[in-house]
Amino acid sequence: DTAVSQTPKYLVTQMGNDKSIKCEQNLGHDTMYWYKQDSKKFLKIMFSYNNKELIINETVPNRFSPKSPDKAHLNLHINSLELGDSAVYFCASSHMDASTGYTFGSGTRLTVV
Amino acid sequence: AQSVTQLGSHVSVSEGALVLLRCNYSSSVPPYLFWYVQYPNQGLQLLLKYTSAATLVKGINGFEAEFKKSETSFHLTKPSAHMSDAAEYFCAVSESGTASKLTFGTGTRLQVTL
Protein backbone atom coordinates (compact mmCIF):
# COMPACT_ATOMS: atom_id res chain seq x y z
CA ASP A 1 0.00 0.00 0.00
CA THR A 2 3.00 2.28 -0.60
CA ALA A 3 1.85 5.78 -1.57
CA VAL A 4 4.77 6.87 -3.75
CA SER A 5 7.14 4.13 -4.81
CA GLN A 6 10.42 4.46 -6.65
CA THR A 7 12.60 1.84 -8.24
CA PRO A 8 15.39 1.07 -7.90
CA LYS A 9 16.35 2.15 -4.40
CA TYR A 10 20.06 2.01 -5.21
CA LEU A 11 21.75 2.41 -8.57
CA VAL A 12 25.49 2.13 -9.14
CA THR A 13 26.68 2.67 -12.69
CA GLN A 14 29.66 3.76 -14.72
CA MET A 15 30.17 7.14 -16.33
CA GLY A 16 28.68 7.37 -19.78
CA ASN A 17 25.89 4.88 -19.15
CA ASP A 18 22.17 5.56 -19.55
CA LYS A 19 19.82 4.73 -16.70
CA SER A 20 16.18 5.15 -15.73
CA ILE A 21 14.37 5.60 -12.44
CA LYS A 22 10.69 4.77 -12.19
CA CYS A 23 8.06 6.32 -9.94
CA GLU A 24 4.45 5.42 -9.30
CA GLN A 25 1.86 6.90 -6.96
CA ASN A 26 -1.47 5.43 -5.86
CA LEU A 27 -2.80 8.52 -4.07
CA GLY A 28 -4.93 9.78 -6.93
CA HIS A 29 -2.77 12.90 -7.22
CA ASP A 30 -2.61 14.69 -10.54
CA THR A 31 0.82 16.29 -10.18
CA MET A 32 4.20 14.58 -9.85
CA TYR A 33 7.71 15.86 -9.32
CA TRP A 34 11.37 14.91 -9.40
CA TYR A 35 13.71 16.39 -6.80
CA LYS A 36 17.48 16.01 -6.48
CA GLN A 37 19.19 15.91 -3.08
CA ASP A 38 22.91 16.59 -3.25
CA SER A 39 25.66 15.47 -0.91
CA LYS A 40 24.97 18.44 1.37
CA LYS A 41 21.33 17.37 1.70
CA PHE A 42 20.06 20.31 -0.34
CA LEU A 43 16.81 19.53 -2.15
CA LYS A 44 16.05 21.12 -5.50
CA ILE A 45 13.19 20.57 -7.88
CA MET A 46 14.01 19.29 -11.33
CA PHE A 47 10.67 18.68 -13.06
CA SER A 48 6.95 18.70 -12.46
CA TYR A 49 4.13 17.14 -14.45
CA ASN A 50 0.40 17.78 -14.13
CA ASN A 51 -1.83 15.23 -15.84
CA LYS A 52 1.04 14.14 -18.08
CA GLU A 53 1.90 17.72 -19.05
CA LEU A 54 5.27 19.23 -18.17
CA ILE A 55 4.70 22.35 -16.03
CA ILE A 56 8.04 22.91 -14.33
CA ASN A 57 11.41 22.39 -15.95
CA GLU A 58 14.20 23.87 -13.89
CA THR A 59 17.68 24.41 -15.24
CA VAL A 60 18.58 20.78 -15.70
CA PRO A 61 20.96 19.36 -18.34
CA ASN A 62 19.06 17.96 -21.28
CA ARG A 63 20.65 14.60 -20.52
CA PHE A 64 17.79 14.32 -18.05
CA SER A 65 14.47 13.50 -19.67
CA PRO A 66 11.29 12.90 -17.68
CA LYS A 67 8.40 10.93 -19.09
CA SER A 68 4.88 10.66 -17.75
CA PRO A 69 2.83 7.93 -19.45
CA ASP A 70 -0.13 8.69 -17.21
CA LYS A 71 -0.80 10.81 -14.16
CA ALA A 72 0.16 8.00 -11.78
CA HIS A 73 3.64 7.49 -13.25
CA LEU A 74 6.66 9.72 -13.76
CA ASN A 75 9.93 8.23 -14.91
CA LEU A 76 13.34 9.84 -15.17
CA HIS A 77 15.81 8.83 -17.83
CA ILE A 78 19.40 10.01 -17.65
CA ASN A 79 21.77 9.79 -20.61
CA SER A 80 25.55 9.82 -20.55
CA LEU A 81 25.83 9.77 -16.79
CA GLU A 82 28.50 11.95 -15.18
CA LEU A 83 30.15 11.82 -11.77
CA GLY A 84 28.25 14.97 -10.76
CA ASP A 85 24.95 13.20 -11.26
CA SER A 86 25.59 11.17 -8.12
CA ALA A 87 22.83 12.14 -5.69
CA VAL A 88 19.58 10.95 -4.19
CA TYR A 89 16.61 11.47 -6.48
CA PHE A 90 13.17 11.80 -4.94
CA CYS A 91 9.85 11.46 -6.64
CA ALA A 92 6.88 13.28 -5.12
CA SER A 93 3.22 13.85 -5.85
CA SER A 94 0.43 16.23 -4.84
CA HIS A 95 -2.99 17.46 -5.80
CA MET A 96 -2.95 20.44 -8.13
CA ASP A 97 -3.87 22.86 -5.33
CA ALA A 98 -1.21 21.35 -3.03
CA SER A 99 -3.47 21.90 0.00
CA THR A 100 -2.95 18.35 1.26
CA GLY A 101 0.79 18.59 0.89
CA TYR A 102 3.38 16.78 -1.10
CA THR A 103 4.10 13.08 -0.60
CA PHE A 104 7.63 11.86 -1.27
CA GLY A 105 8.97 8.49 -2.26
CA SER A 106 11.83 6.87 -0.38
CA GLY A 107 14.42 8.01 -2.90
CA THR A 108 16.87 6.46 -5.36
CA ARG A 109 20.54 6.74 -4.45
CA LEU A 110 22.45 7.06 -7.71
CA THR A 111 26.20 6.56 -7.61
CA VAL A 112 28.22 7.15 -10.77
CA VAL A 113 31.71 5.66 -10.74
CA ALA B 1 10.13 34.12 -6.05
CA GLN B 2 9.89 32.15 -2.88
CA SER B 3 12.66 31.15 -0.51
CA VAL B 4 13.24 29.62 2.88
CA THR B 5 15.94 30.31 5.44
CA GLN B 6 16.63 27.85 8.22
CA LEU B 7 18.79 29.33 10.95
CA GLY B 8 21.24 26.83 12.36
CA SER B 9 22.39 23.92 10.28
CA HIS B 10 22.96 21.92 13.45
CA VAL B 11 20.99 22.06 16.70
CA SER B 12 21.80 19.97 19.75
CA VAL B 13 19.43 19.52 22.69
CA SER B 14 19.30 17.27 25.70
CA GLU B 15 16.65 14.60 25.94
CA GLY B 16 13.59 16.14 27.55
CA ALA B 17 14.52 19.70 26.55
CA LEU B 18 12.56 22.02 24.29
CA VAL B 19 13.18 21.69 20.58
CA LEU B 20 13.08 24.89 18.53
CA LEU B 21 13.99 24.83 14.86
CA ARG B 22 13.77 28.16 13.08
CA CYS B 23 12.35 28.85 9.65
CA ASN B 24 11.76 32.14 7.88
CA TYR B 25 10.21 32.36 4.47
CA SER B 26 9.82 34.78 1.63
CA SER B 27 6.89 34.59 -0.74
CA SER B 28 5.17 37.09 -3.00
CA VAL B 29 1.81 35.37 -2.53
CA PRO B 30 0.18 33.69 0.47
CA PRO B 31 2.31 30.68 1.14
CA TYR B 32 1.78 27.09 2.02
CA LEU B 33 4.41 26.04 4.54
CA PHE B 34 5.65 22.60 5.45
CA TRP B 35 8.05 20.84 7.76
CA TYR B 36 9.51 17.54 6.68
CA VAL B 37 11.74 15.13 8.61
CA GLN B 38 14.35 12.88 7.06
CA TYR B 39 15.85 10.02 9.05
CA PRO B 40 19.21 8.63 7.87
CA ASN B 41 18.99 6.92 4.50
CA GLN B 42 15.25 7.43 4.33
CA GLY B 43 12.80 9.58 2.41
CA LEU B 44 11.01 12.73 3.49
CA GLN B 45 8.11 12.43 5.91
CA LEU B 46 5.62 15.24 6.33
CA LEU B 47 5.53 16.48 9.93
CA LEU B 48 2.96 19.22 9.51
CA LYS B 49 1.65 21.81 7.09
CA TYR B 50 0.12 25.27 7.07
CA THR B 51 -2.35 25.88 4.28
CA SER B 52 -4.11 29.07 5.42
CA ALA B 53 -6.31 27.58 8.13
CA ALA B 54 -5.32 27.78 11.81
CA THR B 55 -1.99 29.53 12.37
CA LEU B 56 -0.95 27.07 15.07
CA VAL B 57 -0.46 23.74 13.39
CA LYS B 58 -0.06 20.45 15.20
CA GLY B 59 1.78 17.62 13.53
CA ILE B 60 2.94 14.12 14.18
CA ASN B 61 5.27 12.99 16.97
CA GLY B 62 4.34 15.92 19.22
CA PHE B 63 5.66 18.64 16.92
CA GLU B 64 3.87 21.89 16.24
CA ALA B 65 4.56 25.11 14.36
CA GLU B 66 3.08 28.57 14.35
CA PHE B 67 2.63 30.67 11.23
CA LYS B 68 3.47 34.31 11.98
CA LYS B 69 2.83 36.47 8.96
CA SER B 70 4.24 39.63 10.57
CA GLU B 71 7.53 37.86 11.21
CA THR B 72 7.42 35.68 8.06
CA SER B 73 8.26 32.76 10.29
CA PHE B 74 7.15 29.18 10.72
CA HIS B 75 9.28 27.82 13.57
CA LEU B 76 8.99 24.18 14.60
CA THR B 77 8.77 23.26 18.28
CA LYS B 78 8.42 20.23 20.50
CA PRO B 79 8.16 20.58 24.28
CA SER B 80 10.29 17.58 25.15
CA ALA B 81 12.91 16.04 22.88
CA HIS B 82 13.25 12.30 22.53
CA MET B 83 16.26 10.40 21.26
CA SER B 84 14.17 9.21 18.33
CA ASP B 85 13.77 12.83 17.16
CA ALA B 86 17.37 12.94 15.96
CA ALA B 87 17.11 13.55 12.22
CA GLU B 88 17.36 16.20 9.50
CA TYR B 89 14.48 18.67 9.41
CA PHE B 90 13.49 20.67 6.35
CA CYS B 91 11.21 23.68 6.15
CA ALA B 92 9.61 24.25 2.74
CA VAL B 93 7.33 26.77 1.05
CA SER B 94 5.08 26.69 -1.97
CA GLU B 95 2.62 29.14 -3.43
CA SER B 96 -0.93 28.57 -2.24
CA GLY B 97 -3.58 27.39 -4.60
CA THR B 98 -1.37 25.83 -7.19
CA ALA B 99 0.93 22.85 -7.39
CA SER B 100 3.93 25.05 -7.78
CA LYS B 101 7.36 23.85 -6.84
CA LEU B 102 8.16 23.19 -3.23
CA THR B 103 11.21 25.25 -2.25
CA PHE B 104 13.25 23.82 0.60
CA GLY B 105 15.49 25.35 3.19
CA THR B 106 18.97 23.95 3.66
CA GLY B 107 17.91 21.75 6.53
CA THR B 108 18.70 21.55 10.25
CA ARG B 109 20.25 18.48 11.76
CA LEU B 110 18.81 17.85 15.21
CA GLN B 111 21.02 15.99 17.66
CA VAL B 112 19.53 14.73 20.93
CA THR B 113 21.90 13.91 23.75
CA LEU B 114 21.38 12.07 27.03
PDB file of C-alpha atoms in Angstrom, chain A residues 9-10 30-31 33 35 37 40-45 48 50 55-56 58 88 90 94-107 109, chain B residues 2 4 32 34 36 38-46 49-51 88 90 93-107 109:
ATOM      1  CA  LYS A   9      16.352   2.149  -4.399  1.00  0.00           C
ATOM      2  CA  TYR A  10      20.055   2.007  -5.205  1.00  0.00           C
ATOM      3  CA  ASP A  30      -2.610  14.688 -10.538  1.00  0.00           C
ATOM      4  CA  THR A  31       0.824  16.291 -10.176  1.00  0.00           C
ATOM      5  CA  TYR A  33       7.712  15.865  -9.324  1.00  0.00           C
ATOM      6  CA  TYR A  35      13.706  16.393  -6.801  1.00  0.00           C
ATOM      7  CA  GLN A  37      19.193  15.914  -3.082  1.00  0.00           C
ATOM      8  CA  LYS A  40      24.975  18.444   1.373  1.00  0.00           C
ATOM      9  CA  LYS A  41      21.334  17.367   1.701  1.00  0.00           C
ATOM     10  CA  PHE A  42      20.065  20.306  -0.339  1.00  0.00           C
ATOM     11  CA  LEU A  43      16.813  19.525  -2.155  1.00  0.00           C
ATOM     12  CA  LYS A  44      16.048  21.123  -5.497  1.00  0.00           C
ATOM     13  CA  ILE A  45      13.189  20.569  -7.885  1.00  0.00           C
ATOM     14  CA  SER A  48       6.951  18.703 -12.458  1.00  0.00           C
ATOM     15  CA  ASN A  50       0.404  17.783 -14.131  1.00  0.00           C
ATOM     16  CA  ILE A  55       4.701  22.346 -16.034  1.00  0.00           C
ATOM     17  CA  ILE A  56       8.044  22.907 -14.332  1.00  0.00           C
ATOM     18  CA  GLU A  58      14.201  23.866 -13.888  1.00  0.00           C
ATOM     19  CA  VAL A  88      19.585  10.947  -4.195  1.00  0.00           C
ATOM     20  CA  PHE A  90      13.174  11.799  -4.936  1.00  0.00           C
ATOM     21  CA  SER A  94       0.435  16.229  -4.839  1.00  0.00           C
ATOM     22  CA  HIS A  95      -2.990  17.462  -5.799  1.00  0.00           C
ATOM     23  CA  MET A  96      -2.952  20.439  -8.130  1.00  0.00           C
ATOM     24  CA  ASP A  97      -3.866  22.858  -5.328  1.00  0.00           C
ATOM     25  CA  ALA A  98      -1.213  21.349  -3.025  1.00  0.00           C
ATOM     26  CA  SER A  99      -3.474  21.897   0.003  1.00  0.00           C
ATOM     27  CA  THR A 100      -2.951  18.346   1.258  1.00  0.00           C
ATOM     28  CA  GLY A 101       0.791  18.586   0.892  1.00  0.00           C
ATOM     29  CA  TYR A 102       3.382  16.775  -1.104  1.00  0.00           C
ATOM     30  CA  THR A 103       4.105  13.078  -0.596  1.00  0.00           C
ATOM     31  CA  PHE A 104       7.625  11.855  -1.266  1.00  0.00           C
ATOM     32  CA  GLY A 105       8.975   8.487  -2.264  1.00  0.00           C
ATOM     33  CA  SER A 106      11.833   6.871  -0.382  1.00  0.00           C
ATOM     34  CA  GLY A 107      14.424   8.006  -2.902  1.00  0.00           C
ATOM     35  CA  ARG A 109      20.536   6.744  -4.446  1.00  0.00           C
TER      36      ARG A 109
ATOM     37  CA  GLN B   2       9.886  32.154  -2.878  1.00  0.00           C
ATOM     38  CA  VAL B   4      13.236  29.619   2.884  1.00  0.00           C
ATOM     39  CA  TYR B  32       1.778  27.086   2.020  1.00  0.00           C
ATOM     40  CA  PHE B  34       5.653  22.601   5.448  1.00  0.00           C
ATOM     41  CA  TYR B  36       9.507  17.538   6.682  1.00  0.00           C
ATOM     42  CA  GLN B  38      14.348  12.878   7.058  1.00  0.00           C
ATOM     43  CA  TYR B  39      15.846  10.025   9.049  1.00  0.00           C
ATOM     44  CA  PRO B  40      19.208   8.634   7.874  1.00  0.00           C
ATOM     45  CA  ASN B  41      18.987   6.922   4.499  1.00  0.00           C
ATOM     46  CA  GLN B  42      15.249   7.427   4.331  1.00  0.00           C
ATOM     47  CA  GLY B  43      12.802   9.576   2.415  1.00  0.00           C
ATOM     48  CA  LEU B  44      11.007  12.725   3.494  1.00  0.00           C
ATOM     49  CA  GLN B  45       8.113  12.427   5.908  1.00  0.00           C
ATOM     50  CA  LEU B  46       5.618  15.235   6.326  1.00  0.00           C
ATOM     51  CA  LYS B  49       1.650  21.808   7.088  1.00  0.00           C
ATOM     52  CA  TYR B  50       0.122  25.270   7.074  1.00  0.00           C
ATOM     53  CA  THR B  51      -2.348  25.881   4.279  1.00  0.00           C
ATOM     54  CA  GLU B  88      17.363  16.198   9.500  1.00  0.00           C
ATOM     55  CA  PHE B  90      13.489  20.667   6.353  1.00  0.00           C
ATOM     56  CA  VAL B  93       7.331  26.775   1.046  1.00  0.00           C
ATOM     57  CA  SER B  94       5.080  26.690  -1.971  1.00  0.00           C
ATOM     58  CA  GLU B  95       2.615  29.137  -3.428  1.00  0.00           C
ATOM     59  CA  SER B  96      -0.931  28.572  -2.238  1.00  0.00           C
ATOM     60  CA  GLY B  97      -3.576  27.387  -4.601  1.00  0.00           C
ATOM     61  CA  THR B  98      -1.365  25.828  -7.194  1.00  0.00           C
ATOM     62  CA  ALA B  99       0.927  22.853  -7.389  1.00  0.00           C
ATOM     63  CA  SER B 100       3.933  25.047  -7.781  1.00  0.00           C
ATOM     64  CA  LYS B 101       7.361  23.854  -6.838  1.00  0.00           C
ATOM     65  CA  LEU B 102       8.162  23.194  -3.231  1.00  0.00           C
ATOM     66  CA  THR B 103      11.213  25.246  -2.254  1.00  0.00           C
ATOM     67  CA  PHE B 104      13.249  23.818   0.600  1.00  0.00           C
ATOM     68  CA  GLY B 105      15.486  25.346   3.190  1.00  0.00           C
ATOM     69  CA  THR B 106      18.969  23.950   3.655  1.00  0.00           C
ATOM     70  CA  GLY B 107      17.910  21.748   6.531  1.00  0.00           C
ATOM     71  CA  ARG B 109      20.251  18.476  11.763  1.00  0.00           C
TER      72      ARG B 109
END
